């Protein structure tokens, strides 16, 4: 079992698309409940029938359209406020306590080729060739009020061919679920109102809560999937919600 777990950790790490300053990424400021500036994007990204030409990367585990998100205790989808956003792991991140939030948009040939191959593998019935991608990565981020060394690493990848749009949520290492201000234990990062994962189009019709969201089991999200690859969730989001089945592994990181 130890050998299997070590192998799965390597596999999970390999799920992440390259990130960091050496990849040309920008970093968010060290700020509780902070956000990036509004980021103009070079390729329109259609999210449930609405094209967007800018987005925000929010410290608390959210990529949002049209509005930044400072809320640290997550609500279940659909939201009353009508915010359109993608939430790889919406919780009370505090990068002052540790970690960085990286992001970039790219038309790098290697990244687009990887997006194309991944989407074609998971959605073989949909002809797709990526022309643009956006990669946002929360790297070893701590939680608000942390009195531990627990950190989380996760990622959101947005990609489009100019018409069809997909989001990919990747999980490398999840150790905490809740910040202290959300009722979590400062020493464990658990309890209270745990993190939410999924997406919300803002129309109260097209949304998805990844199973275990806002429950203690969300700490094991790295062992779940809807595409047969533990630690990865992928959705077509331009128009239709993809059918979802959940799978898990016996080695939960």
Coordinates of C-alpha atoms in Angstrom, one line a residue:
X1 CA 0.0 0.0 0.0
X2 CA 2.9 2.4 0.8
X3 CA 4.3 1.8 -2.7
X4 CA 0.9 2.4 -4.3
X5 CA 0.4 5.6 -2.3
X6 CA 3.8 6.9 -3.3
X7 CA 3.1 6.2 -7.0
X8 CA -0.3 7.9 -6.7
X9 CA 1.3 11.0 -5.2
X10 CA 3.6 11.2 -8.2
X11 CA 0.6 10.8 -10.6
X12 CA -1.3 13.5 -8.7
X13 CA 1.7 16.0 -8.9
X14 CA 1.9 15.3 -12.7
X15 CA -1.8 16.4 -13.1
X16 CA -0.8 20.0 -12.6
X17 CA 0.0 22.1 -15.6
X18 CA 3.3 23.9 -15.3
X19 CA 3.2 27.0 -13.1
X20 CA 5.4 29.6 -11.4
X21 CA 7.4 32.7 -12.2
X22 CA 9.7 30.7 -14.5
X23 CA 6.6 29.9 -16.6
X24 CA 5.8 33.6 -16.9
X25 CA 3.1 33.6 -14.2
X26 CA 2.0 36.7 -12.2
X27 CA 1.4 36.4 -8.5
X28 CA -1.3 37.8 -6.3
X29 CA -0.4 40.1 -3.4
X30 CA 0.0 38.7 0.0
X31 CA -3.3 39.7 1.4
X32 CA -6.1 38.1 3.4
X33 CA -9.2 37.8 1.2
X34 CA -7.2 39.5 -1.6
X35 CA -7.6 39.2 -5.4
X36 CA -5.8 39.9 -8.6
X37 CA -6.6 43.1 -10.6
X38 CA -9.2 42.6 -13.3
X39 CA -7.3 40.5 -16.0
X40 CA -8.2 41.3 -19.6
X41 CA -8.1 38.1 -21.6
X42 CA -7.1 38.0 -25.2
X43 CA -9.6 35.3 -26.2
X44 CA -13.3 35.5 -25.3
X45 CA -14.3 32.7 -22.9
X46 CA -17.9 31.6 -23.1
X47 CA -19.5 30.6 -19.8
X48 CA -23.0 29.3 -20.2
X49 CA -23.9 31.4 -23.2
X50 CA -22.2 34.6 -22.0
X51 CA -18.8 35.6 -23.5
X52 CA -16.4 37.1 -21.0
X53 CA -13.3 39.2 -21.9
X54 CA -11.9 39.6 -18.3
X55 CA -11.7 37.7 -15.1
X56 CA -10.3 37.8 -11.6
X57 CA -8.2 35.3 -9.7
X58 CA -9.3 35.5 -6.0
X59 CA -7.1 34.4 -3.2
X60 CA -9.9 32.3 -1.6
X61 CA -9.9 29.7 -4.3
X62 CA -12.1 31.2 -7.0
X63 CA -11.8 32.4 -10.6
X64 CA -14.6 34.9 -11.2
X65 CA -16.1 36.8 -14.1
X66 CA -17.3 40.4 -13.8
X67 CA -16.8 40.7 -10.0
X68 CA -14.0 39.9 -7.6
X69 CA -14.8 37.6 -4.6
X70 CA -13.6 38.4 -1.1
X71 CA -16.1 36.1 0.7
X72 CA -14.2 33.5 2.7
X73 CA -16.9 31.2 4.0
X74 CA -18.4 29.4 1.0
X75 CA -22.0 29.0 0.1
X76 CA -23.5 26.1 -1.8
X77 CA -24.3 26.6 -5.5
X78 CA -26.4 28.1 -6.9
X79 CA -25.6 31.5 -5.3
X80 CA -28.2 34.1 -4.7
X81 CA -25.9 36.9 -5.8
X82 CA -25.7 35.6 -9.4
X83 CA -21.9 35.6 -9.4
X84 CA -20.5 33.6 -12.3
X85 CA -17.4 31.8 -11.2
X86 CA -15.2 28.7 -11.1
X87 CA -14.3 27.4 -7.7
X88 CA -11.5 24.8 -7.6
X89 CA -11.5 25.1 -3.8
X90 CA -13.4 28.0 -2.3
X91 CA -12.2 28.4 1.3
X92 CA -10.5 30.9 3.5
X93 CA -7.0 31.0 2.0
X94 CA -4.5 33.3 3.7
X95 CA -1.3 33.5 1.6
X96 CA 0.2 35.8 4.2
X97 CA 0.6 32.7 6.3
X98 CA 2.1 30.7 3.5
X99 CA 1.9 29.9 -0.2
X100 CA 1.4 31.8 -3.5
X101 CA -1.4 32.3 -6.0
X102 CA 0.0 32.2 -9.6
X103 CA -1.8 32.9 -12.9
X104 CA -1.3 33.4 -16.6
X105 CA -3.1 33.3 -19.9
X106 CA -1.2 31.6 -22.6
X107 CA -1.1 30.5 -26.2
X108 CA 2.1 28.5 -25.7
X109 CA 2.1 25.6 -28.2
X110 CA 3.0 23.0 -25.6
X111 CA 0.3 24.0 -23.2
X112 CA -2.3 24.2 -26.0
X113 CA -1.3 20.8 -27.2
X114 CA -1.7 19.4 -23.7
X115 CA -5.1 21.0 -23.3
X116 CA -6.2 19.6 -26.7
X117 CA -5.0 16.1 -25.8
X118 CA -6.6 16.1 -22.4
X119 CA -10.0 17.3 -23.7
X120 CA -10.0 15.0 -26.6
X121 CA -9.2 12.1 -24.2
X122 CA -12.1 12.9 -21.9
X123 CA -14.6 14.2 -24.5
X124 CA -13.8 12.2 -27.6
X125 CA -17.1 12.9 -29.2
X126 CA -16.4 16.7 -29.3
X127 CA -13.9 18.0 -31.9
X128 CA -11.6 20.3 -30.0
X129 CA -8.3 22.1 -30.6
X130 CA -7.3 24.6 -27.9
X131 CA -6.3 28.1 -29.1
X132 CA -6.1 29.7 -25.6
X133 CA -5.7 28.7 -22.0
X134 CA -5.7 30.3 -18.6
X135 CA -3.9 28.6 -15.7
X136 CA -4.4 29.6 -12.1
X137 CA -2.6 27.7 -9.3
X138 CA -2.8 28.0 -5.5
X139 CA 0.6 26.7 -4.5
X140 CA 1.0 25.4 -0.9
X141 CA -1.4 28.0 0.5
X142 CA -2.3 28.2 4.2
X143 CA -5.6 29.0 5.8
X144 CA -6.7 32.0 7.9
X145 CA -5.7 31.7 11.5
X146 CA -3.4 28.8 10.9
X147 CA -1.5 27.3 13.8
X148 CA -0.2 24.4 11.8
X149 CA 1.9 23.7 8.7
X150 CA -1.0 22.4 6.7
X151 CA -1.2 23.7 3.1
X152 CA -3.2 23.1 -0.1
X153 CA -2.1 22.9 -3.7
X154 CA -4.7 23.0 -6.4
X155 CA -5.3 24.5 -9.9
X156 CA -7.9 25.7 -12.4
X157 CA -7.3 25.5 -16.1
X158 CA -9.7 27.3 -18.5
X159 CA -9.4 26.5 -22.2
X160 CA -11.3 27.2 -25.4
X161 CA -11.2 26.7 -29.2
X162 CA -13.0 30.0 -29.6
X163 CA -16.4 28.4 -29.4
X164 CA -16.4 25.4 -27.0
X165 CA -15.1 26.1 -23.5
X166 CA -13.9 23.7 -20.8
X167 CA -12.7 24.0 -17.2
X168 CA -10.3 21.6 -15.6
X169 CA -9.8 21.4 -11.8
X170 CA -6.6 19.7 -10.6
X171 CA -5.8 18.7 -7.0
X172 CA -2.3 17.9 -5.9
X173 CA -2.3 18.0 -2.1
X174 CA -5.2 19.0 0.1
X175 CA -4.5 19.1 3.8
X176 CA -7.1 21.6 5.2
X177 CA -10.7 22.5 4.7
X178 CA -11.6 25.5 6.8
X179 CA -10.1 28.8 8.1
X180 CA -10.6 29.9 11.6
X181 CA -13.1 32.6 10.7
X182 CA -15.3 30.0 9.1
X183 CA -15.4 28.0 12.3
X184 CA -12.4 25.8 11.6
X185 CA -9.9 24.6 14.2
X186 CA -6.7 26.7 14.0
X187 CA -4.5 23.7 14.8
X188 CA -6.1 21.3 12.3
X189 CA -7.7 23.4 9.6
X190 CA -10.8 21.2 9.9
X191 CA -14.3 21.6 11.1
X192 CA -16.7 24.6 10.7
X193 CA -17.9 25.3 7.2
X194 CA -15.5 23.4 4.8
X195 CA -14.5 24.4 1.3
X196 CA -16.8 24.4 -1.7
X197 CA -15.7 23.1 -5.1
X198 CA -17.4 23.3 -8.5
X199 CA -18.8 26.1 -10.6
X200 CA -21.8 28.5 -10.8
X201 CA -22.9 30.2 -14.0
X202 CA -24.8 32.9 -12.1
X203 CA -28.2 32.0 -13.7
X204 CA -29.3 29.6 -11.0
X205 CA -29.7 26.8 -13.6
X206 CA -26.2 25.8 -14.7
X207 CA -24.1 25.0 -11.7
X208 CA -22.3 22.0 -10.1
X209 CA -21.3 21.2 -6.6
X210 CA -18.5 18.6 -6.6
X211 CA -19.6 15.8 -4.2
X212 CA -18.2 16.3 -0.6
X213 CA -18.3 20.1 -1.0
X214 CA -18.9 21.9 2.3
X215 CA -18.5 18.6 4.2
X216 CA -15.4 17.2 6.1
X217 CA -14.8 14.7 3.2
X218 CA -13.8 17.6 0.8
X219 CA -10.3 17.1 2.3
X220 CA -10.2 13.9 0.2
X221 CA -11.2 15.6 -3.1
X222 CA -7.8 14.6 -4.6
X223 CA -9.1 11.0 -4.7
X224 CA -12.2 11.8 -6.7
X225 CA -12.9 12.5 -10.4
X226 CA -15.5 12.6 -13.1
X227 CA -13.0 11.6 -15.9
X228 CA -11.4 8.5 -14.5
X229 CA -8.3 10.3 -13.3
X230 CA -8.2 10.8 -9.5
X231 CA -7.6 14.4 -8.6
X232 CA -9.1 15.9 -11.8
X233 CA -12.5 17.2 -12.6
X234 CA -13.3 18.5 -16.1
X235 CA -16.5 20.2 -17.4
X236 CA -17.7 21.6 -20.7
X237 CA -19.1 25.1 -19.7
X238 CA -19.9 27.0 -22.8
X239 CA -23.5 25.7 -23.0
X240 CA -24.1 22.3 -21.4
X241 CA -23.2 20.7 -18.1
X242 CA -21.3 17.5 -18.7
X243 CA -22.7 14.2 -17.2
X244 CA -20.7 13.4 -14.0
X245 CA -19.8 10.2 -12.3
X246 CA -17.6 10.1 -9.2
X247 CA -14.7 7.7 -8.8
X248 CA -12.3 7.4 -5.9
X249 CA -9.1 5.7 -4.9
X250 CA -8.3 3.8 -1.7
X251 CA -5.3 6.0 -1.2
X252 CA -6.6 9.3 -0.1
X253 CA -4.0 12.1 0.2

